[in-house]
PDB file of C-alpha atoms in Angstrom:
ATOM      1  CA  ALA A   1      50.689  82.783 -14.432  1.00 77.00           C
ATOM      2  CA  LEU A   2      50.116  80.414 -12.295  1.00 79.00           C
ATOM      3  CA  LEU A   3      50.268  78.417 -15.689  1.00 81.00           C
ATOM      4  CA  PRO A   4      53.938  79.436 -16.755  1.00 80.00           C
ATOM      5  CA  MET A   5      55.200  79.722 -13.249  1.00 83.00           C
ATOM      6  CA  ALA A   6      54.169  75.322 -13.268  1.00 84.00           C
ATOM      7  CA  ALA A   7      54.970  74.607 -16.521  1.00 84.00           C
ATOM      8  CA  ALA A   8      58.962  75.999 -15.278  1.00 83.00           C
ATOM      9  CA  LEU A   9      58.550  73.966 -12.976  1.00 86.00           C
ATOM     10  CA  ALA A  10      58.021  70.853 -14.138  1.00 87.00           C
ATOM     11  CA  ALA A  11      61.003  71.617 -16.805  1.00 86.00           C
ATOM     12  CA  GLY A  12      62.100  71.089 -14.174  1.00 87.00           C
ATOM     13  CA  ILE A  13      61.900  67.869 -11.954  1.00 87.00           C
ATOM     14  CA  GLY A  14      64.499  65.513 -12.268  1.00 87.00           C
ATOM     15  CA  LEU A  15      67.374  68.162 -13.762  1.00 89.00           C
ATOM     16  CA  LEU A  16      67.253  70.463 -10.938  1.00 87.00           C
ATOM     17  CA  PRO A  17      66.902  69.508  -6.503  1.00 90.00           C
ATOM     18  CA  ALA A  18      64.392  69.399  -4.905  1.00 88.00           C
ATOM     19  CA  GLY A  19      65.786  72.490  -3.108  1.00 89.00           C
ATOM     20  CA  VAL A  20      65.801  74.519  -5.291  1.00 90.00           C
ATOM     21  CA  LEU A  21      62.528  73.480  -7.061  1.00 89.00           C
ATOM     22  CA  LEU A  22      60.826  74.944  -3.955  1.00 91.00           C
ATOM     23  CA  LEU A  23      62.808  77.935  -2.936  1.00 92.00           C
ATOM     24  CA  ALA A  24      62.421  78.195  -6.815  1.00 90.00           C
ATOM     25  CA  ALA A  25      58.213  78.714  -6.329  1.00 90.00           C
ATOM     26  CA  ALA A  26      57.748  80.850  -2.810  1.00 91.00           C
ATOM     27  CA  ALA A  27      60.192  83.415  -5.183  1.00 91.00           C
ATOM     28  CA  GLY A  28      57.414  83.226  -8.331  1.00 89.00           C
ATOM     29  CA  VAL A  29      55.276  83.556  -5.490  1.00 89.00           C
ATOM     30  CA  LEU A  30      56.984  86.095  -4.205  1.00 91.00           C
ATOM     31  CA  GLY A  31      58.052  87.681  -7.130  1.00 91.00           C
ATOM     32  CA  TRP A  32      54.360  87.490  -8.033  1.00 90.00           C
ATOM     33  CA  LEU A  33      52.283  89.445  -5.387  1.00 91.00           C
ATOM     34  CA  GLU A  34      55.396  92.295  -6.024  1.00 92.00           C
ATOM     35  CA  VAL A  35      55.028  92.830  -9.646  1.00 92.00           C
ATOM     36  CA  THR A  36      51.172  92.776  -8.879  1.00 91.00           C
ATOM     37  CA  ARG A  37      51.541  95.263  -6.063  1.00 92.00           C
ATOM     38  CA  LEU A  38      53.485  97.702  -7.787  1.00 93.00           C
ATOM     39  CA  ALA A  39      51.398  97.587 -10.473  1.00 91.00           C
ATOM     40  CA  ALA A  40      48.592  98.149  -8.766  1.00 90.00           C
ATOM     41  CA  ALA A  41      50.150 101.111  -6.953  1.00 89.00           C
ATOM     42  CA  VAL A  42      51.205 102.063 -10.822  1.00 90.00           C
ATOM     43  CA  ALA A  43      47.060 102.127 -11.702  1.00 86.00           C
ATOM     44  CA  GLN A  44      46.709 103.922  -8.953  1.00 83.00           C
ATOM     45  CA  ARG A  45      48.191 106.874  -9.163  1.00 81.00           C
ATOM     46  CA  LEU A  46      47.639 106.599 -12.946  1.00 80.00           C
ATOM     47  CA  ALA A  47      43.456 107.125 -11.591  1.00 75.00           C
ATOM     48  CA  ALA A  48      44.470 110.173  -9.822  1.00 69.00           C
ATOM     49  CA  ARG A  49      45.834 112.579 -11.632  1.00 67.00           C
ATOM     50  CA  ARG A  50      41.988 111.859 -13.750  1.00 62.00           C
ATOM     51  CA  SER A  51      40.122 112.121 -10.710  1.00 58.00           C
ATOM     52  CA  GLY A  52      40.020 116.338 -12.074  1.00 56.00           C
ATOM     53  CA  PRO A  53      36.275 118.036 -10.788  1.00 55.00           C
ATOM     54  CA  GLU A  54      35.082 116.843 -14.785  1.00 54.00           C
ATOM     55  CA  HIS A  55      35.190 113.161 -14.069  1.00 56.00           C
ATOM     56  CA  ALA A  56      32.771 114.697 -11.131  1.00 57.00           C
ATOM     57  CA  GLN A  57      29.798 115.084 -13.427  1.00 59.00           C
ATOM     58  CA  PRO A  58      27.855 112.155 -13.705  1.00 61.00           C
ATOM     59  CA  MET A  59      28.301 110.100 -17.138  1.00 59.00           C
ATOM     60  CA  ALA A  60      26.079 111.445 -19.484  1.00 60.00           C
ATOM     61  CA  ALA A  61      27.431 115.293 -18.824  1.00 61.00           C
ATOM     62  CA  ARG A  62      30.687 113.680 -19.340  1.00 59.00           C
ATOM     63  CA  VAL A  63      30.371 111.602 -23.081  1.00 57.00           C
ATOM     64  CA  LEU A  64      28.141 114.829 -24.389  1.00 58.00           C
ATOM     65  CA  VAL A  65      31.269 117.261 -23.898  1.00 55.00           C
ATOM     66  CA  ALA A  66      33.921 114.682 -24.819  1.00 55.00           C
ATOM     67  CA  ALA A  67      31.879 114.711 -28.144  1.00 53.00           C
ATOM     68  CA  PRO A  68      34.569 115.323 -30.991  1.00 53.00           C
ATOM     69  CA  ALA A  69      32.552 117.898 -32.784  1.00 51.00           C
ATOM     70  CA  ALA A  70      31.285 116.792 -36.769  1.00 50.00           C
ATOM     71  CA  ARG A  71      33.951 118.201 -39.475  1.00 50.00           C
ATOM     72  CA  GLY A  72      32.212 119.350 -42.428  1.00 47.00           C
ATOM     73  CA  ARG A  73      28.794 119.551 -43.749  1.00 47.00           C
ATOM     74  CA  GLU A  74      27.082 115.903 -42.902  1.00 47.00           C
ATOM     75  CA  SER A  75      23.560 116.107 -44.545  1.00 45.00           C
ATOM     76  CA  ARG A  76      21.463 114.003 -41.879  1.00 45.00           C
ATOM     77  CA  ALA A  77      18.679 113.028 -43.267  1.00 43.00           C
ATOM     78  CA  ALA A  78      14.996 113.888 -40.616  1.00 37.00           C
ATOM     79  CA  ALA A  79      14.216 111.260 -38.063  1.00 35.00           C
ATOM     80  CA  ARG A  80      11.563 108.935 -38.694  1.00 37.00           C
ATOM     81  CA  ARG A  81       9.781 106.268 -36.753  1.00 37.00           C
ATOM     82  CA  ARG A  82      10.866 102.915 -38.120  1.00 41.00           C
ATOM     83  CA  SER A  83       9.149 100.593 -35.464  1.00 37.00           C
ATOM     84  CA  ALA A  84      11.882  97.059 -36.069  1.00 50.00           C
ATOM     85  CA  ALA A  85      12.897  94.849 -33.532  1.00 71.00           C
ATOM     86  CA  ALA A  86      15.695  96.285 -31.445  1.00 74.00           C
ATOM     87  CA  ALA A  87      18.305  93.606 -32.105  1.00 75.00           C
ATOM     88  CA  ALA A  88      17.357  95.125 -35.460  1.00 80.00           C
ATOM     89  CA  ALA A  89      17.672  99.361 -34.398  1.00 78.00           C
ATOM     90  CA  LEU A  90      21.297  98.064 -32.417  1.00 79.00           C
ATOM     91  CA  ALA A  91      22.172  96.509 -35.500  1.00 81.00           C
ATOM     92  CA  ALA A  92      21.215  99.191 -37.941  1.00 83.00           C
ATOM     93  CA  LEU A  93      22.820 101.068 -34.982  1.00 81.00           C
ATOM     94  CA  ASP A  94      26.190  99.199 -35.078  1.00 81.00           C
ATOM     95  CA  ALA A  95      26.339  99.265 -39.029  1.00 85.00           C
ATOM     96  CA  LEU A  96      26.224 103.404 -38.472  1.00 86.00           C
ATOM     97  CA  VAL A  97      28.628 103.288 -36.660  1.00 84.00           C
ATOM     98  CA  THR A  98      30.888 101.011 -38.042  1.00 86.00           C
ATOM     99  CA  SER A  99      31.882 102.900 -41.189  1.00 86.00           C
ATOM    100  CA  ARG A 100      32.178 106.417 -38.828  1.00 85.00           C
ATOM    101  CA  ARG A 101      35.642 106.512 -37.650  1.00 86.00           C
ATOM    102  CA  GLY A 102      36.239 105.158 -34.491  1.00 84.00           C
ATOM    103  CA  PRO A 103      38.053 102.103 -32.862  1.00 85.00           C
ATOM    104  CA  SER A 104      34.619  99.851 -34.281  1.00 87.00           C
ATOM    105  CA  ARG A 105      35.356 100.835 -37.919  1.00 89.00           C
ATOM    106  CA  ALA A 106      39.234 100.189 -36.936  1.00 90.00           C
ATOM    107  CA  ARG A 107      38.230  96.628 -35.546  1.00 91.00           C
ATOM    108  CA  ALA A 108      36.277  95.670 -38.073  1.00 90.00           C
ATOM    109  CA  GLY A 109      38.934  96.827 -40.144  1.00 91.00           C
ATOM    110  CA  LEU A 110      41.527  94.980 -38.887  1.00 92.00           C
ATOM    111  CA  ALA A 111      39.022  91.821 -39.170  1.00 91.00           C
ATOM    112  CA  LEU A 112      38.588  92.748 -42.983  1.00 92.00           C
ATOM    113  CA  LEU A 113      42.840  92.109 -42.947  1.00 93.00           C
ATOM    114  CA  LEU A 114      43.228  89.095 -41.144  1.00 92.00           C
ATOM    115  CA  ALA A 115      39.910  87.898 -43.150  1.00 92.00           C
ATOM    116  CA  ALA A 116      41.379  88.600 -46.556  1.00 92.00           C
ATOM    117  CA  LEU A 117      44.743  87.398 -45.710  1.00 91.00           C
ATOM    118  CA  ALA A 118      42.769  83.764 -44.710  1.00 89.00           C
ATOM    119  CA  LEU A 119      42.313  83.616 -47.215  1.00 89.00           C
ATOM    120  CA  LEU A 120      44.914  83.990 -49.380  1.00 90.00           C
ATOM    121  CA  ALA A 121      47.087  81.673 -47.536  1.00 87.00           C
ATOM    122  CA  TRP A 122      45.258  79.084 -50.471  1.00 83.00           C
ATOM    123  CA  ALA A 123      47.427  80.665 -52.833  1.00 83.00           C
ATOM    124  CA  SER A 124      50.549  80.213 -51.723  1.00 78.00           C
ATOM    125  CA  GLY A 125      53.105  77.055 -52.820  1.00 76.00           C
ATOM    126  CA  ALA A 126      53.566  75.898 -49.169  1.00 76.00           C
ATOM    127  CA  PRO A 127      52.143  72.339 -49.109  1.00 83.00           C
ATOM    128  CA  PRO A 128      48.296  71.309 -48.105  1.00 78.00           C
ATOM    129  CA  VAL A 129      48.737  70.757 -44.591  1.00 81.00           C
ATOM    130  CA  LEU A 130      51.016  74.425 -44.401  1.00 85.00           C
ATOM    131  CA  ARG A 131      48.499  76.228 -46.327  1.00 84.00           C
ATOM    132  CA  ARG A 132      45.789  75.296 -44.044  1.00 84.00           C
ATOM    133  CA  ALA A 133      47.467  75.953 -41.019  1.00 86.00           C
ATOM    134  CA  GLN A 134      48.627  79.531 -42.057  1.00 88.00           C
ATOM    135  CA  SER A 135      44.693  80.170 -43.256  1.00 87.00           C
ATOM    136  CA  PHE A 136      43.589  79.283 -39.188  1.00 88.00           C
ATOM    137  CA  ALA A 137      46.212  80.953 -38.194  1.00 89.00           C
ATOM    138  CA  ALA A 138      45.352  84.253 -39.663  1.00 90.00           C
ATOM    139  CA  PHE A 139      41.500  82.923 -39.470  1.00 91.00           C
ATOM    140  CA  LEU A 140      41.247  82.918 -35.582  1.00 90.00           C
ATOM    141  CA  PRO A 141      42.384  85.984 -35.517  1.00 92.00           C
ATOM    142  CA  ALA A 142      40.374  87.041 -37.833  1.00 93.00           C
ATOM    143  CA  CYS A 143      37.489  86.602 -35.147  1.00 93.00           C
ATOM    144  CA  ALA A 144      39.393  87.695 -32.449  1.00 92.00           C
ATOM    145  CA  ALA A 145      39.119  90.853 -33.841  1.00 92.00           C
ATOM    146  CA  LEU A 146      35.398  90.339 -34.402  1.00 91.00           C
ATOM    147  CA  GLY A 147      35.646  89.697 -30.881  1.00 92.00           C
ATOM    148  CA  ALA A 148      37.180  93.304 -29.865  1.00 91.00           C
ATOM    149  CA  TRP A 149      34.630  94.685 -32.710  1.00 91.00           C
ATOM    150  CA  ALA A 150      31.919  93.213 -29.663  1.00 89.00           C
ATOM    151  CA  ILE A 151      33.286  94.656 -27.180  1.00 89.00           C
ATOM    152  CA  THR A 152      33.820  98.042 -28.782  1.00 88.00           C
ATOM    153  CA  ARG A 153      29.790  97.868 -29.569  1.00 86.00           C
ATOM    154  CA  ALA A 154      28.360  96.886 -26.373  1.00 81.00           C
ATOM    155  CA  GLY A 155      30.663  98.439 -23.638  1.00 71.00           C
ATOM    156  CA  ASP A 156      30.971 101.682 -25.714  1.00 68.00           C
ATOM    157  CA  LEU A 157      27.895 103.411 -24.731  1.00 64.00           C
ATOM    158  CA  PRO A 158      27.174 104.376 -21.207  1.00 61.00           C
ATOM    159  CA  ALA A 159      25.337 102.273 -18.102  1.00 59.00           C
ATOM    160  CA  SER A 160      23.548 105.784 -17.767  1.00 59.00           C
ATOM    161  CA  LEU A 161      22.859 105.733 -21.044  1.00 59.00           C
ATOM    162  CA  HIS A 162      21.653 102.667 -22.807  1.00 58.00           C
ATOM    163  CA  ARG A 163      19.992 101.417 -19.347  1.00 59.00           C
ATOM    164  CA  PRO A 164      16.330 103.309 -19.206  1.00 60.00           C
ATOM    165  CA  LEU A 165      15.984 102.088 -22.773  1.00 63.00           C
ATOM    166  CA  PRO A 166      13.404  99.393 -23.727  1.00 64.00           C
ATOM    167  CA  ILE A 167      16.620  96.886 -24.860  1.00 68.00           C
ATOM    168  CA  ALA A 168      17.197  93.589 -23.681  1.00 69.00           C
ATOM    169  CA  PRO A 169      20.239  91.798 -22.037  1.00 70.00           C
ATOM    170  CA  ARG A 170      19.415  89.596 -24.815  1.00 76.00           C
ATOM    171  CA  ASP A 171      18.616  92.243 -28.088  1.00 77.00           C
ATOM    172  CA  ALA A 172      22.119  93.304 -27.649  1.00 80.00           C
ATOM    173  CA  TRP A 173      23.585  90.213 -27.359  1.00 83.00           C
ATOM    174  CA  TRP A 174      21.545  88.645 -30.950  1.00 83.00           C
ATOM    175  CA  ALA A 175      22.116  91.502 -32.352  1.00 83.00           C
ATOM    176  CA  ARG A 176      25.446  91.782 -32.033  1.00 87.00           C
ATOM    177  CA  ALA A 177      25.788  87.892 -32.024  1.00 87.00           C
ATOM    178  CA  ARG A 178      23.802  86.624 -35.310  1.00 88.00           C
ATOM    179  CA  VAL A 179      26.336  89.769 -37.135  1.00 89.00           C
ATOM    180  CA  MET A 180      29.025  88.070 -36.076  1.00 91.00           C
ATOM    181  CA  THR A 181      27.938  84.135 -36.397  1.00 91.00           C
ATOM    182  CA  ALA A 182      27.289  85.415 -39.935  1.00 92.00           C
ATOM    183  CA  ALA A 183      30.615  86.651 -40.945  1.00 92.00           C
ATOM    184  CA  ILE A 184      32.481  84.069 -39.567  1.00 92.00           C
ATOM    185  CA  LEU A 185      30.027  81.557 -41.361  1.00 91.00           C
ATOM    186  CA  VAL A 186      30.526  83.471 -44.622  1.00 92.00           C
ATOM    187  CA  LEU A 187      34.216  83.463 -44.031  1.00 90.00           C
ATOM    188  CA  ALA A 188      34.949  79.788 -43.236  1.00 88.00           C
ATOM    189  CA  LEU A 189      32.631  78.631 -46.597  1.00 88.00           C
ATOM    190  CA  LEU A 190      34.843  81.215 -48.225  1.00 89.00           C
ATOM    191  CA  VAL A 191      38.083  79.264 -47.528  1.00 85.00           C
ATOM    192  CA  THR A 192      36.112  75.455 -47.968  1.00 85.00           C
ATOM    193  CA  GLY A 193      35.765  76.939 -51.381  1.00 84.00           C
ATOM    194  CA  LEU A 194      39.256  78.352 -52.271  1.00 84.00           C
ATOM    195  CA  ALA A 195      40.193  74.438 -50.978  1.00 81.00           C
ATOM    196  CA  ALA A 196      38.135  72.636 -52.765  1.00 79.00           C
ATOM    197  CA  LEU A 197      39.445  74.612 -55.489  1.00 79.00           C
ATOM    198  CA  GLN A 198      42.285  73.300 -54.908  1.00 73.00           C
ATOM    199  CA  HIS A 199      41.442  69.403 -54.521  1.00 67.00           C
ATOM    200  CA  GLN A 200      42.086  69.556 -50.039  1.00 70.00           C
ATOM    201  CA  GLY A 201      40.773  66.510 -48.715  1.00 67.00           C
ATOM    202  CA  GLY A 202      38.754  67.314 -45.049  1.00 65.00           C
ATOM    203  CA  LEU A 203      36.179  69.515 -45.900  1.00 70.00           C
ATOM    204  CA  GLY A 204      33.973  68.756 -44.005  1.00 69.00           C
ATOM    205  CA  GLY A 205      35.889  69.894 -41.184  1.00 69.00           C
ATOM    206  CA  LEU A 206      36.981  72.725 -42.943  1.00 72.00           C
ATOM    207  CA  ALA A 207      33.133  73.706 -42.510  1.00 73.00           C
ATOM    208  CA  LEU A 208      31.715  72.492 -39.515  1.00 78.00           C
ATOM    209  CA  VAL A 209      34.476  72.560 -37.340  1.00 82.00           C
ATOM    210  CA  TRP A 210      36.547  75.632 -38.215  1.00 84.00           C
ATOM    211  CA  PRO A 211      33.395  77.966 -37.398  1.00 87.00           C
ATOM    212  CA  LEU A 212      33.058  76.440 -34.186  1.00 89.00           C
ATOM    213  CA  PRO A 213      36.776  78.061 -31.848  1.00 89.00           C
ATOM    214  CA  GLY A 214      35.284  80.712 -33.765  1.00 90.00           C
ATOM    215  CA  LEU A 215      33.168  81.743 -32.901  1.00 92.00           C
ATOM    216  CA  ALA A 216      33.629  80.445 -29.906  1.00 92.00           C
ATOM    217  CA  VAL A 217      36.666  83.276 -29.917  1.00 93.00           C
ATOM    218  CA  ALA A 218      33.806  85.884 -31.171  1.00 92.00           C
ATOM    219  CA  LEU A 219      30.730  84.932 -28.519  1.00 92.00           C
ATOM    220  CA  LEU A 220      33.651  85.439 -25.462  1.00 91.00           C
ATOM    221  CA  GLY A 221      34.235  89.544 -26.796  1.00 89.00           C
ATOM    222  CA  LEU A 222      30.605  90.018 -26.610  1.00 89.00           C
ATOM    223  CA  HIS A 223      29.916  88.595 -23.732  1.00 87.00           C
ATOM    224  CA  GLN A 224      32.712  90.570 -21.875  1.00 87.00           C
ATOM    225  CA  GLY A 225      32.128  93.911 -23.344  1.00 85.00           C
ATOM    226  CA  LEU A 226      27.813  93.053 -22.346  1.00 84.00           C
ATOM    227  CA  THR A 227      28.332  91.973 -18.629  1.00 83.00           C
ATOM    228  CA  LEU A 228      30.697  95.878 -18.237  1.00 80.00           C
ATOM    229  CA  PRO A 229      29.009  98.631 -19.701  1.00 74.00           C
ATOM    230  CA  SER A 230      30.744 102.494 -20.158  1.00 73.00           C
ATOM    231  CA  HIS A 231      34.116 100.274 -19.832  1.00 78.00           C
ATOM    232  CA  ALA A 232      35.214  99.493 -22.975  1.00 79.00           C
ATOM    233  CA  SER A 233      39.278  99.449 -22.959  1.00 83.00           C
ATOM    234  CA  THR A 234      38.894  97.197 -19.875  1.00 84.00           C
ATOM    235  CA  ALA A 235      36.607  94.711 -20.922  1.00 85.00           C
ATOM    236  CA  GLU A 236      38.863  94.142 -24.429  1.00 87.00           C
ATOM    237  CA  ALA A 237      41.864  94.192 -21.894  1.00 88.00           C
ATOM    238  CA  LEU A 238      40.584  91.480 -20.487  1.00 88.00           C
ATOM    239  CA  TYR A 239      39.592  90.123 -23.608  1.00 90.00           C
ATOM    240  CA  LEU A 240      42.894  89.839 -24.928  1.00 89.00           C
ATOM    241  CA  GLY A 241      44.281  88.633 -21.840  1.00 89.00           C
ATOM    242  CA  GLY A 242      42.732  85.856 -21.162  1.00 89.00           C
ATOM    243  CA  LEU A 243      43.097  84.548 -25.601  1.00 90.00           C
ATOM    244  CA  GLY A 244      46.941  85.067 -24.858  1.00 89.00           C
ATOM    245  CA  VAL A 245      47.035  82.635 -21.681  1.00 88.00           C
ATOM    246  CA  MET A 246      44.949  80.663 -23.649  1.00 89.00           C
ATOM    247  CA  LEU A 247      47.418  80.603 -26.306  1.00 87.00           C
ATOM    248  CA  ALA A 248      50.214  80.097 -23.304  1.00 87.00           C
ATOM    249  CA  ALA A 249      48.542  77.044 -22.587  1.00 85.00           C
ATOM    250  CA  SER A 250      48.201  75.458 -25.770  1.00 84.00           C
ATOM    251  CA  TRP A 251      51.933  75.948 -26.381  1.00 84.00           C
ATOM    252  CA  MET A 252      52.158  74.347 -22.989  1.00 83.00           C
ATOM    253  CA  ILE A 253      49.945  71.572 -23.438  1.00 83.00           C
ATOM    254  CA  PRO A 254      47.903  70.494 -26.618  1.00 80.00           C
ATOM    255  CA  LEU A 255      45.174  71.239 -26.487  1.00 82.00           C
ATOM    256  CA  LEU A 256      44.520  73.072 -23.047  1.00 86.00           C
ATOM    257  CA  GLY A 257      43.983  76.019 -24.506  1.00 85.00           C
ATOM    258  CA  TRP A 258      40.486  74.728 -25.990  1.00 87.00           C
ATOM    259  CA  ILE A 259      39.782  73.455 -22.280  1.00 89.00           C
ATOM    260  CA  VAL A 260      40.714  77.249 -20.899  1.00 89.00           C
ATOM    261  CA  LEU A 261      38.543  79.077 -23.866  1.00 89.00           C
ATOM    262  CA  ALA A 262      35.599  76.764 -23.184  1.00 90.00           C
ATOM    263  CA  ALA A 263      36.093  77.763 -19.640  1.00 89.00           C
ATOM    264  CA  ALA A 264      36.486  81.231 -20.267  1.00 89.00           C
ATOM    265  CA  LEU A 265      32.867  81.078 -22.290  1.00 88.00           C
ATOM    266  CA  ALA A 266      31.142  79.128 -19.552  1.00 89.00           C
ATOM    267  CA  HIS A 267      31.385  82.123 -16.851  1.00 88.00           C
ATOM    268  CA  SER A 268      30.799  84.488 -19.479  1.00 85.00           C
ATOM    269  CA  LEU A 269      27.130  82.974 -20.568  1.00 85.00           C
ATOM    270  CA  ARG A 270      27.038  82.864 -16.327  1.00 84.00           C
ATOM    271  CA  ARG A 271      27.839  86.365 -15.413  1.00 81.00           C
ATOM    272  CA  LEU A 272      25.429  87.568 -19.022  1.00 76.00           C
ATOM    273  CA  PRO A 273      22.459  88.626 -17.210  1.00 70.00           C
ATOM    274  CA  ARG A 274      24.515  90.321 -14.742  1.00 62.00           C
ATOM    275  CA  GLY A 275      24.659  93.102 -18.001  1.00 55.00           C
ATOM    276  CA  GLN A 276      21.346  94.769 -16.289  1.00 53.00           C
ATOM    277  CA  HIS A 277      23.743  95.239 -13.382  1.00 53.00           C
ATOM    278  CA  PRO A 278      26.861  96.600 -13.899  1.00 49.00           C
ATOM    279  CA  GLU A 279      30.022  94.428 -12.194  1.00 47.00           C
ATOM    280  CA  ALA A 280      32.266  97.056 -10.381  1.00 48.00           C
ATOM    281  CA  VAL A 281      35.617  97.492 -11.892  1.00 43.00           C
TER     282      VAL A 281
END
């Protein structure tokens, strides 16, 4: 909230008296405190309603009770022993869960839809520069949808269930990071191919530069999910709110959003080793 407040005050310099600007700054701080106080009170009331007797049970029991019943007849193959690494096993589990109805498939579908829009932008009749901008405007949200998918996969299961398993944090990170990296690189190559067919310039920027911010946005979501296990909804809200702050910062000052993104990614990397000891929400 301080970024738009500071931008509004800076815009008033020279247009309003100094006393009015000081009063506006004080009113903004007081308003921010009262709004956060009200939001905290609403959150506490909502949490009190969800503190019934069933929430006193262990997390594992709650997950088993809340699991939806299978509909229809589903053929289940016999369990097989696998000698694959932990990261490969997690990747296979992610693919299985994503193929079924749920939040993971919804976010993966949104990423595919945005990726298709990034490719279709090159078929519009807009000028070349505008086509490139339209494609990037869909490319980056597609990467953000991949980050939301990683949150649902990394932070959906309760920590009390997956912590006893022989899975290191690096395995959980690599299982999702390599999938997102491959998807982003493939999308960037497809965009570059369409640009080459239209005799566009700057193909090196499309193939090399575009994946960097896209991968940073997606990895930020993965880190949020790994550091907040069993709190996927909270991690996703924090992730999307941070992306909104970065977008607002870019509107106010050019390139400031990328600096905020780099700082957020560095901060999440420092918190990543704490995945075995989840932070309180």
